[in-house]
Amino acid sequence: MSLVVRLRSAVCLLGRFPALAGVDLDVAAGETVLLSGGNGAGKTTLLRLLAGLIPLERGEGTVLGVDLGVDRRSHRRRIGLVGPETGCYDDLTVRENLEFASRVAGVGAGAVDEAMAAFDLGRLADVRHGRLSTGQRRRLALAAALARRPDLFLLDEPHAGLDAPARSHLDRVLRETAADGRAVLIASHELDLVRPVADREVVLVNGQAAGVRADGSPPEAPETPTTPETPETPETPESPGAST
Amino acid sequence: MSLLREAALIAGKDLRIEARARVVGQQVVPFGLIVLLLFAFALDPDRGVLTRVAPGLFWVTVLLASLLGVSRSFALEADNRARDALRMSGLDGSSIFLGKAGALAVELLAFEALLTLGVVVLFDVRLASLPPLILATAAATVGLAAAGTLYGVLAAGIRARETLVPVLLLPVVAPVLLGATRAWEASIDGVPGDAWPWVGLLVIFATLFVGIGMLAFGPLLEES
């Protein structure tokens, strides 16, 4: 199976703080991987690195066949990133935001209707983003990522703020995405919600991939205060086998 | 997608948002008219002072309004981290620049049209020679929009951007103030021959900043 993501000893700095301190990670096409770990473990930084939004300081990184050390822009159009905020415009309606997301990605208008149906946004089509509830905004952000028809989804806490029906919609989309041969990385603290749809789990500790769950035996991710406010680099456990 | 099609997509998005939010119509236009009124109060209208200084007052007001427009243009991208979505779009930096500068230029032109009416009515100005006046206004507006968009993205990632943009931008656009004011004065006085050199200066300024913006906007957006 072809690799969509390949990282070797990847290091990213936030200022002088090593937010990622040597991550090894492989993700294959059609695979759904859960990234877990405590606050400040580097989950969001890892997603932003893969999206090309922050530079790879050291190590090797290839995403969708693009070497991040050489080019961190040309693969972005093929990525659906959902971060803590929606990336949408308050004064555009749900439909207009989705149309903008799909058109900049060069995707046809059919993707908009599919994305709205996937996240049950039809009756909100003419409502402006600024008037949506938190959960509705989350659904719009997920739909906007889907409307780009990406080859790689990078989702940061995708279940946050979603009610039970919306979570069900999301899980169905994630399963269909994997079945289509597209890869998904999900950074989350809501492990019980994500584990059922994930093929395996990678635990980040202090900016390193510390273990892999592939068969229902999850390594526990200790809560480690490694935020930039505590710039000392704590000792990190060895991480053999983090890449699979 | 072609460069111009991508630029039209960005400009259409910005203009649609602006039409909905009505910040230009409900805040920037009243701001400009209030500035004109304050000048009318501050200067003595009986001695014809207002008529003589009207071009300068007009362009100072446009300059101040352009600062609001630049700030607004990049505030759109700061809300909900839309700037990250814009970076993830994969659009070329040149087309994003052309789109944002184009939308800002359209907003400024609409503002200038209303402000011109204000100047004619309040300051008793007669626009004697229209062709150089129109060309000077168009070139100055493109130059302001291009320079404003370039400096807007330069300051976009900085916390003090609202105060930094005027400090960076106003000295750079001083040639626009000078050239546009002189071209307007010549047009109002009915001496179009004196206006054309200033129109040329404005065209050069606009061309220069459109070119620099197309080259530099993408890398600056990455760093913002």
Short mmCIF file of C-alpha atoms in Angstrom, two decimals:
data_model
loop_
_atom_site.label_atom_id
_atom_site.label_comp_id
_atom_site.label_asym_id
_atom_site.label_seq_id
_atom_site.Cartn_x
_atom_site.Cartn_y
_atom_site.Cartn_z
CA MET A 1 0.00 0.00 0.00
CA SER A 2 1.41 3.42 -0.93
CA LEU A 3 2.52 5.78 1.80
CA VAL A 4 0.73 9.11 2.06
CA VAL A 5 2.81 10.33 5.00
CA ARG A 6 6.37 9.43 5.80
CA LEU A 7 8.28 11.19 8.59
CA ARG A 8 11.73 10.31 9.88
CA SER A 9 13.21 12.07 12.92
CA ALA A 10 11.05 15.10 12.14
CA VAL A 11 11.84 18.15 14.25
CA CYS A 12 9.72 21.32 14.40
CA LEU A 13 10.46 24.35 16.50
CA LEU A 14 7.99 26.84 17.94
CA GLY A 15 10.42 29.66 18.60
CA ARG A 16 13.31 27.77 20.15
CA PHE A 17 11.04 25.14 21.73
CA PRO A 18 11.11 21.75 19.98
CA ALA A 19 7.39 21.10 19.62
CA LEU A 20 8.26 17.98 17.63
CA ALA A 21 11.51 16.38 18.75
CA GLY A 22 12.14 13.58 16.28
CA VAL A 23 8.89 12.01 15.10
CA ASP A 24 8.81 8.87 12.97
CA LEU A 25 5.46 8.21 11.34
CA ASP A 26 4.10 6.36 8.34
CA VAL A 27 0.50 6.59 7.14
CA ALA A 28 -0.70 4.55 4.19
CA ALA A 29 -3.48 5.36 1.74
CA GLY A 30 -6.83 4.19 3.09
CA GLU A 31 -5.59 4.25 6.67
CA THR A 32 -7.14 6.15 9.60
CA VAL A 33 -4.68 6.98 12.36
CA LEU A 34 -5.50 8.42 15.77
CA LEU A 35 -2.90 10.77 17.24
CA SER A 36 -3.23 10.86 21.00
CA GLY A 37 -1.17 12.39 23.76
CA GLY A 38 -1.37 14.93 26.55
CA ASN A 39 -1.64 18.69 26.20
CA GLY A 40 1.43 20.08 24.48
CA ALA A 41 2.54 16.66 23.23
CA GLY A 42 2.77 18.01 19.67
CA LYS A 43 -0.42 16.69 18.02
CA THR A 44 -1.55 19.99 16.51
CA THR A 45 2.01 20.88 15.53
CA LEU A 46 2.32 17.54 13.75
CA LEU A 47 -0.87 18.21 11.76
CA ARG A 48 0.33 21.70 10.85
CA LEU A 49 3.69 20.30 9.77
CA LEU A 50 1.99 17.78 7.49
CA ALA A 51 -0.21 20.55 6.07
CA GLY A 52 2.92 22.56 5.27
CA LEU A 53 1.89 25.45 7.51
CA ILE A 54 5.08 25.25 9.59
CA PRO A 55 8.54 24.31 8.35
CA LEU A 56 10.33 21.04 8.96
CA GLU A 57 13.42 22.08 10.91
CA ARG A 58 15.32 18.78 10.74
CA GLY A 59 14.72 15.23 9.63
CA GLU A 60 12.84 13.93 6.62
CA GLY A 61 9.21 14.37 5.67
CA THR A 62 7.19 13.38 2.64
CA VAL A 63 3.45 14.07 2.30
CA LEU A 64 1.51 12.98 -0.79
CA GLY A 65 4.82 12.49 -2.55
CA VAL A 66 6.06 16.01 -1.79
CA ASP A 67 9.30 16.47 0.16
CA LEU A 68 8.49 18.95 2.96
CA GLY A 69 12.13 19.96 3.17
CA VAL A 70 11.96 21.26 -0.38
CA ASP A 71 8.35 22.32 -0.94
CA ARG A 72 5.63 22.75 1.65
CA ARG A 73 2.99 24.36 -0.60
CA SER A 74 2.25 22.28 -3.65
CA HIS A 75 0.45 19.47 -1.79
CA ARG A 76 -1.88 21.72 0.19
CA ARG A 77 -4.66 21.67 -2.37
CA ARG A 78 -4.92 17.90 -1.79
CA ILE A 79 -5.29 18.23 1.99
CA GLY A 80 -8.42 18.81 4.07
CA LEU A 81 -7.33 20.44 7.32
CA VAL A 82 -9.76 21.07 10.17
CA GLY A 83 -8.12 22.95 13.02
CA PRO A 84 -9.46 24.40 16.26
CA GLU A 85 -11.19 27.19 14.29
CA THR A 86 -13.31 26.87 11.19
CA GLY A 87 -11.31 28.93 8.68
CA CYS A 88 -14.65 30.22 7.33
CA TYR A 89 -15.95 33.75 6.84
CA ASP A 90 -18.59 35.08 9.24
CA ASP A 91 -20.48 37.07 6.60
CA LEU A 92 -20.74 34.26 4.05
CA THR A 93 -23.48 31.66 4.27
CA VAL A 94 -22.86 27.96 4.76
CA ARG A 95 -23.29 27.32 1.03
CA GLU A 96 -21.07 30.27 0.04
CA ASN A 97 -18.30 29.15 2.39
CA LEU A 98 -18.46 25.63 0.96
CA GLU A 99 -18.51 26.91 -2.62
CA PHE A 100 -15.46 29.05 -1.92
CA ALA A 101 -13.62 26.10 -0.34
CA SER A 102 -14.37 23.80 -3.27
CA ARG A 103 -13.70 26.36 -5.99
CA VAL A 104 -10.26 27.34 -4.67
CA ALA A 105 -9.42 23.64 -4.60
CA GLY A 106 -10.53 23.35 -8.21
CA VAL A 107 -13.38 20.97 -7.36
CA GLY A 108 -16.76 21.05 -9.09
CA ALA A 109 -20.00 22.29 -7.54
CA GLY A 110 -21.23 18.73 -6.94
CA ALA A 111 -18.81 18.42 -4.03
CA VAL A 112 -20.66 21.17 -2.19
CA ASP A 113 -23.98 19.34 -2.23
CA GLU A 114 -22.28 16.10 -1.20
CA ALA A 115 -20.51 17.80 1.71
CA MET A 116 -23.73 19.51 2.86
CA ALA A 117 -25.59 16.23 2.73
CA ALA A 118 -22.80 14.38 4.56
CA PHE A 119 -23.03 16.74 7.52
CA ASP A 120 -26.75 17.47 7.33
CA LEU A 121 -26.26 21.16 6.56
CA GLY A 122 -29.03 21.49 3.97
CA ARG A 123 -31.44 23.51 6.10
CA LEU A 124 -28.58 25.81 7.17
CA ALA A 125 -27.44 26.49 3.59
CA ASP A 126 -28.46 30.15 3.64
CA VAL A 127 -27.41 30.91 7.21
CA ARG A 128 -24.28 32.97 7.70
CA HIS A 129 -21.34 31.39 9.50
CA GLY A 130 -21.43 34.12 12.14
CA ARG A 131 -24.92 33.03 13.19
CA LEU A 132 -24.17 29.32 13.57
CA SER A 133 -23.80 27.53 16.91
CA THR A 134 -20.48 26.01 17.91
CA GLY A 135 -21.51 22.53 16.81
CA GLN A 136 -22.93 23.78 13.51
CA ARG A 137 -19.68 25.65 12.83
CA ARG A 138 -17.77 22.46 13.49
CA ARG A 139 -19.93 20.61 10.99
CA LEU A 140 -19.34 23.36 8.44
CA ALA A 141 -15.58 23.17 8.96
CA LEU A 142 -15.65 19.41 8.40
CA ALA A 143 -17.89 19.84 5.35
CA ALA A 144 -15.53 22.50 3.95
CA ALA A 145 -12.65 20.04 4.24
CA LEU A 146 -14.74 17.34 2.56
CA ALA A 147 -15.82 19.74 -0.23
CA ARG A 148 -12.18 19.97 -1.31
CA ARG A 149 -12.19 16.19 -2.01
CA PRO A 150 -8.75 15.82 -0.43
CA ASP A 151 -6.45 12.82 -0.51
CA LEU A 152 -5.43 13.39 3.10
CA PHE A 153 -7.61 14.60 5.98
CA LEU A 154 -5.93 16.22 8.97
CA LEU A 155 -8.49 16.63 11.74
CA ASP A 156 -7.79 18.30 15.07
CA GLU A 157 -10.38 17.34 17.70
CA PRO A 158 -13.09 16.78 15.07
CA HIS A 159 -15.70 15.55 17.57
CA ALA A 160 -15.47 18.63 19.79
CA GLY A 161 -18.83 20.36 20.09
CA LEU A 162 -20.72 17.79 17.98
CA ASP A 163 -23.95 16.23 19.18
CA ALA A 164 -24.64 12.50 18.80
CA PRO A 165 -26.20 12.66 15.31
CA ALA A 166 -23.36 14.85 14.03
CA ARG A 167 -20.80 12.44 15.50
CA SER A 168 -22.56 9.64 13.70
CA HIS A 169 -22.38 11.61 10.42
CA LEU A 170 -18.67 12.23 10.99
CA ASP A 171 -17.93 8.57 11.72
CA ARG A 172 -19.72 7.53 8.54
CA VAL A 173 -17.74 10.05 6.50
CA LEU A 174 -14.48 8.83 8.04
CA ARG A 175 -15.28 5.21 7.18
CA GLU A 176 -16.27 6.14 3.61
CA THR A 177 -13.11 8.21 3.26
CA ALA A 178 -10.91 5.31 4.27
CA ALA A 179 -12.86 2.98 1.98
CA ASP A 180 -12.12 5.40 -0.89
CA GLY A 181 -8.40 4.91 -0.26
CA ARG A 182 -7.85 8.30 1.32
CA ALA A 183 -5.84 8.72 4.51
CA VAL A 184 -7.02 10.36 7.72
CA LEU A 185 -5.05 11.60 10.72
CA ILE A 186 -7.13 12.54 13.75
CA ALA A 187 -5.62 14.33 16.73
CA SER A 188 -7.94 13.91 19.67
CA HIS A 189 -8.35 13.56 23.40
CA GLU A 190 -11.72 11.86 22.91
CA LEU A 191 -10.15 8.45 22.50
CA ASP A 192 -13.32 6.44 23.03
CA LEU A 193 -14.98 8.25 20.13
CA VAL A 194 -12.10 7.97 17.69
CA ARG A 195 -10.74 4.49 18.43
CA PRO A 196 -13.71 2.72 16.81
CA VAL A 197 -12.98 4.38 13.44
CA ALA A 198 -9.16 4.33 13.67
CA ASP A 199 -6.99 1.55 12.30
CA ARG A 200 -4.30 2.32 14.83
CA GLU A 201 -3.20 4.85 17.38
CA VAL A 202 0.05 6.76 17.63
CA VAL A 203 0.77 8.26 21.04
CA LEU A 204 2.80 11.44 21.13
CA VAL A 205 4.80 12.22 24.24
CA ASN A 206 6.95 15.33 24.48
CA GLY A 207 6.99 15.77 20.73
CA GLN A 208 7.92 12.18 19.93
CA ALA A 209 5.88 9.22 18.75
CA ALA A 210 6.09 7.01 21.83
CA GLY A 211 4.08 3.98 20.85
CA VAL A 212 1.59 2.42 18.51
CA ARG A 213 -1.69 0.67 19.15
CA ALA A 214 -2.79 -1.65 16.42
CA ASP A 215 -4.59 -4.43 18.25
CA GLY A 216 -6.56 -3.01 21.14
CA SER A 217 -3.64 -2.63 23.53
CA PRO A 218 -3.16 1.10 23.73
CA PRO A 219 -0.05 2.53 25.29
CA GLU A 220 -1.14 5.16 27.76
CA ALA A 221 -0.21 8.71 26.96
CA PRO A 222 0.98 10.38 30.17
CA GLU A 223 -0.10 13.94 30.82
CA THR A 224 3.11 15.85 30.35
CA PRO A 225 3.21 19.63 30.66
CA THR A 226 5.36 20.41 27.64
CA THR A 227 3.88 23.68 26.54
CA PRO A 228 6.15 26.45 25.28
CA GLU A 229 5.78 28.10 28.69
CA THR A 230 8.04 25.33 30.02
CA PRO A 231 10.80 25.41 27.45
CA GLU A 232 13.06 22.87 29.13
CA THR A 233 13.09 19.71 27.05
CA PRO A 234 12.21 16.89 29.42
CA GLU A 235 13.70 13.49 28.99
CA THR A 236 11.80 11.61 26.36
CA PRO A 237 11.28 7.89 26.17
CA GLU A 238 12.82 5.91 23.37
CA SER A 239 10.37 5.37 20.60
CA PRO A 240 11.22 2.35 18.54
CA GLY A 241 8.47 1.07 16.38
CA ALA A 242 6.53 4.26 16.24
CA SER A 243 6.54 4.04 12.50
CA THR A 244 4.90 1.07 10.99
CA MET B 1 -7.30 27.88 -12.80
CA SER B 2 -5.77 30.95 -14.39
CA LEU B 3 -4.24 33.77 -12.40
CA LEU B 4 -7.06 36.17 -13.22
CA ARG B 5 -9.78 33.62 -12.48
CA GLU B 6 -8.23 32.94 -9.06
CA ALA B 7 -7.92 36.67 -8.44
CA ALA B 8 -11.58 37.16 -9.40
CA LEU B 9 -12.53 34.43 -6.91
CA ILE B 10 -10.73 36.21 -4.06
CA ALA B 11 -12.00 39.65 -5.08
CA GLY B 12 -15.56 38.34 -5.39
CA LYS B 13 -15.34 36.82 -1.92
CA ASP B 14 -14.01 40.04 -0.34
CA LEU B 15 -16.57 42.23 -2.11
CA ARG B 16 -19.45 39.93 -1.20
CA ILE B 17 -18.40 40.00 2.46
CA GLU B 18 -18.06 43.78 2.32
CA ALA B 19 -21.49 44.15 0.73
CA ARG B 20 -22.96 42.09 3.58
CA ALA B 21 -21.03 43.69 6.43
CA ARG B 22 -21.51 47.22 5.02
CA VAL B 23 -18.46 48.49 6.90
CA VAL B 24 -17.44 50.72 3.99
CA GLY B 25 -20.95 52.09 3.52
CA GLN B 26 -21.83 52.55 7.16
CA GLN B 27 -18.46 53.49 8.65
CA VAL B 28 -15.84 54.50 6.08
CA VAL B 29 -18.07 56.76 3.94
CA PRO B 30 -19.51 58.63 6.96
CA PHE B 31 -15.94 58.91 8.28
CA GLY B 32 -14.84 60.57 5.04
CA LEU B 33 -17.77 62.97 4.97
CA ILE B 34 -17.19 63.89 8.62
CA VAL B 35 -13.53 64.64 7.85
CA LEU B 36 -14.63 66.94 5.00
CA LEU B 37 -17.10 68.70 7.30
CA LEU B 38 -14.46 69.14 10.00
CA PHE B 39 -12.11 70.69 7.45
CA ALA B 40 -14.93 72.98 6.36
CA PHE B 41 -15.42 74.08 9.97
CA ALA B 42 -11.71 74.43 10.66
CA LEU B 43 -10.85 76.44 7.53
CA ASP B 44 -12.53 79.65 6.54
CA PRO B 45 -15.00 79.01 3.70
CA ASP B 46 -15.52 82.71 2.98
CA ARG B 47 -12.02 83.32 1.61
CA GLY B 48 -12.03 80.52 -0.94
CA VAL B 49 -9.49 78.57 1.10
CA LEU B 50 -11.54 75.39 0.91
CA THR B 51 -11.75 75.50 -2.86
CA ARG B 52 -7.98 75.92 -3.15
CA VAL B 53 -7.07 73.15 -0.73
CA ALA B 54 -9.89 70.79 -1.76
CA PRO B 55 -7.64 68.40 -3.78
CA GLY B 56 -5.24 67.97 -0.87
CA LEU B 57 -8.06 67.48 1.63
CA PHE B 58 -9.71 64.98 -0.70
CA TRP B 59 -6.60 62.84 -1.03
CA VAL B 60 -5.67 63.04 2.66
CA THR B 61 -9.17 61.75 3.40
CA VAL B 62 -8.79 58.97 0.82
CA LEU B 63 -5.45 58.03 2.36
CA LEU B 64 -6.98 57.77 5.83
CA ALA B 65 -9.89 55.76 4.47
CA SER B 66 -7.51 53.42 2.69
CA LEU B 67 -5.92 52.61 6.06
CA LEU B 68 -9.34 51.52 7.31
CA GLY B 69 -9.85 49.49 4.13
CA VAL B 70 -6.51 47.71 4.47
CA SER B 71 -7.15 46.95 8.11
CA ARG B 72 -10.60 45.59 7.26
CA SER B 73 -9.28 43.50 4.36
CA PHE B 74 -6.88 41.60 6.61
CA ALA B 75 -9.21 41.46 9.61
CA LEU B 76 -11.42 39.22 7.43
CA GLU B 77 -8.60 36.73 7.14
CA ALA B 78 -7.71 36.89 10.84
CA ASP B 79 -11.21 35.91 12.04
CA ASN B 80 -11.64 32.14 12.52
CA ARG B 81 -8.06 31.68 11.23
CA ALA B 82 -9.31 32.10 7.68
CA ARG B 83 -5.74 33.03 6.74
CA ASP B 84 -4.72 29.41 7.33
CA ALA B 85 -7.55 28.29 5.06
CA LEU B 86 -6.34 30.77 2.44
CA ARG B 87 -2.81 29.35 2.70
CA MET B 88 -4.22 25.82 2.44
CA SER B 89 -6.20 26.79 -0.65
CA GLY B 90 -3.15 26.25 -2.82
CA LEU B 91 -3.90 29.48 -4.68
CA ASP B 92 -0.92 31.33 -6.06
CA GLY B 93 0.23 34.26 -3.91
CA SER B 94 0.09 36.58 -6.93
CA SER B 95 -3.56 35.82 -7.56
CA ILE B 96 -4.47 36.30 -3.88
CA PHE B 97 -2.67 39.65 -4.00
CA LEU B 98 -4.43 40.74 -7.18
CA GLY B 99 -7.79 39.66 -5.76
CA LYS B 100 -7.43 41.43 -2.45
CA ALA B 101 -5.91 44.57 -3.99
CA GLY B 102 -8.61 44.57 -6.68
CA ALA B 103 -11.40 44.36 -4.11
CA LEU B 104 -9.81 47.15 -2.08
CA ALA B 105 -9.48 49.30 -5.22
CA VAL B 106 -13.17 48.82 -6.04
CA GLU B 107 -14.14 49.82 -2.50
CA LEU B 108 -11.87 52.89 -2.65
CA LEU B 109 -13.28 53.92 -6.03
CA ALA B 110 -16.83 53.76 -4.65
CA PHE B 111 -15.70 55.79 -1.65
CA GLU B 112 -13.95 58.35 -3.86
CA ALA B 113 -17.05 58.77 -6.04
CA LEU B 114 -19.14 59.68 -2.99
CA LEU B 115 -16.36 61.86 -1.57
CA THR B 116 -16.08 63.73 -4.88
CA LEU B 117 -19.75 64.62 -4.58
CA GLY B 118 -19.07 65.83 -1.06
CA VAL B 119 -16.16 67.99 -2.20
CA VAL B 120 -18.16 69.50 -5.06
CA VAL B 121 -21.11 70.30 -2.80
CA LEU B 122 -19.32 71.35 0.39
CA PHE B 123 -16.23 73.04 -1.06
CA ASP B 124 -17.80 74.53 -4.20
CA VAL B 125 -15.27 72.84 -6.49
CA ARG B 126 -15.78 72.76 -10.27
CA LEU B 127 -14.16 69.85 -12.10
CA ALA B 128 -13.05 71.63 -15.27
CA SER B 129 -10.97 68.93 -17.02
CA LEU B 130 -12.20 65.42 -16.43
CA PRO B 131 -9.88 63.04 -18.42
CA PRO B 132 -6.66 63.66 -16.44
CA LEU B 133 -8.67 63.81 -13.22
CA ILE B 134 -10.26 60.41 -13.88
CA LEU B 135 -6.99 58.81 -14.96
CA ALA B 136 -5.13 60.25 -11.97
CA THR B 137 -7.82 58.98 -9.63
CA ALA B 138 -7.73 55.49 -11.16
CA ALA B 139 -3.93 55.23 -11.07
CA ALA B 140 -3.71 56.63 -7.54
CA THR B 141 -6.38 54.20 -6.34
CA VAL B 142 -4.62 51.20 -7.86
CA GLY B 143 -1.34 52.35 -6.31
CA LEU B 144 -2.93 52.83 -2.87
CA ALA B 145 -4.68 49.47 -3.04
CA ALA B 146 -1.51 47.64 -4.14
CA ALA B 147 0.76 49.27 -1.56
CA GLY B 148 -1.90 48.87 1.14
CA THR B 149 -2.36 45.17 0.39
CA LEU B 150 1.39 44.59 0.40
CA TYR B 151 1.92 46.34 3.73
CA GLY B 152 -1.26 44.79 5.10
CA VAL B 153 0.07 41.26 4.68
CA LEU B 154 3.48 42.37 5.95
CA ALA B 155 1.88 43.37 9.25
CA ALA B 156 -0.82 40.68 9.29
CA GLY B 157 0.88 38.35 11.75
CA ILE B 158 1.90 41.10 14.14
CA ARG B 159 -0.19 41.91 17.21
CA ALA B 160 0.21 45.68 16.81
CA ARG B 161 -0.81 45.60 13.14
CA GLU B 162 -3.55 48.24 13.47
CA THR B 163 -1.00 50.84 14.55
CA LEU B 164 1.89 49.48 12.51
CA VAL B 165 0.19 49.65 9.09
CA PRO B 166 -0.23 53.47 9.14
CA VAL B 167 3.36 53.97 10.29
CA LEU B 168 4.67 51.76 7.49
CA LEU B 169 2.25 52.73 4.75
CA LEU B 170 1.80 56.50 4.98
CA PRO B 171 5.43 57.43 4.16
CA VAL B 172 5.44 54.99 1.24
CA VAL B 173 2.28 56.43 -0.34
CA ALA B 174 3.41 60.05 0.00
CA PRO B 175 4.10 60.18 -3.79
CA VAL B 176 0.45 59.24 -4.39
CA LEU B 177 -0.72 62.11 -2.20
CA LEU B 178 1.58 64.52 -4.00
CA GLY B 179 0.88 63.31 -7.54
CA ALA B 180 -2.88 62.95 -7.17
CA THR B 181 -3.23 66.33 -5.46
CA ARG B 182 -1.23 68.11 -8.18
CA ALA B 183 -3.13 66.32 -10.97
CA TRP B 184 -6.45 67.29 -9.37
CA GLU B 185 -5.35 70.90 -8.91
CA ALA B 186 -4.40 71.16 -12.59
CA SER B 187 -7.68 69.51 -13.62
CA ILE B 188 -9.75 71.83 -11.44
CA ASP B 189 -7.85 74.87 -12.74
CA GLY B 190 -8.54 73.74 -16.31
CA VAL B 191 -4.86 73.22 -17.19
CA PRO B 192 -4.75 69.54 -18.18
CA GLY B 193 -1.25 69.83 -19.61
CA ASP B 194 0.09 70.34 -16.09
CA ALA B 195 -1.73 67.23 -14.87
CA TRP B 196 -0.26 64.63 -17.23
CA PRO B 197 3.26 64.42 -15.71
CA TRP B 198 1.65 63.71 -12.35
CA VAL B 199 -0.61 61.11 -13.93
CA GLY B 200 2.56 59.48 -15.29
CA LEU B 201 4.09 59.42 -11.81
CA LEU B 202 0.95 57.78 -10.44
CA VAL B 203 0.95 55.14 -13.19
CA ILE B 204 4.60 54.33 -12.47
CA PHE B 205 3.88 54.05 -8.74
CA ALA B 206 0.90 51.76 -9.36
CA THR B 207 2.82 49.55 -11.80
CA LEU B 208 5.75 49.29 -9.39
CA PHE B 209 3.63 48.24 -6.42
CA VAL B 210 1.47 45.83 -8.39
CA GLY B 211 4.69 44.17 -9.59
CA ILE B 212 6.31 44.06 -6.14
CA GLY B 213 3.06 42.83 -4.60
CA MET B 214 2.72 39.98 -7.08
CA LEU B 215 6.24 38.85 -6.30
CA ALA B 216 6.29 39.35 -2.55
CA PHE B 217 2.74 38.65 -1.35
CA GLY B 218 3.01 34.84 -1.39
CA PRO B 219 6.19 34.61 0.70
CA LEU B 220 4.86 37.28 3.10
CA LEU B 221 1.58 35.39 3.51
CA GLU B 222 3.57 32.28 4.42
CA GLU B 223 5.38 34.18 7.16
CA SER B 224 2.30 35.94 8.54
#
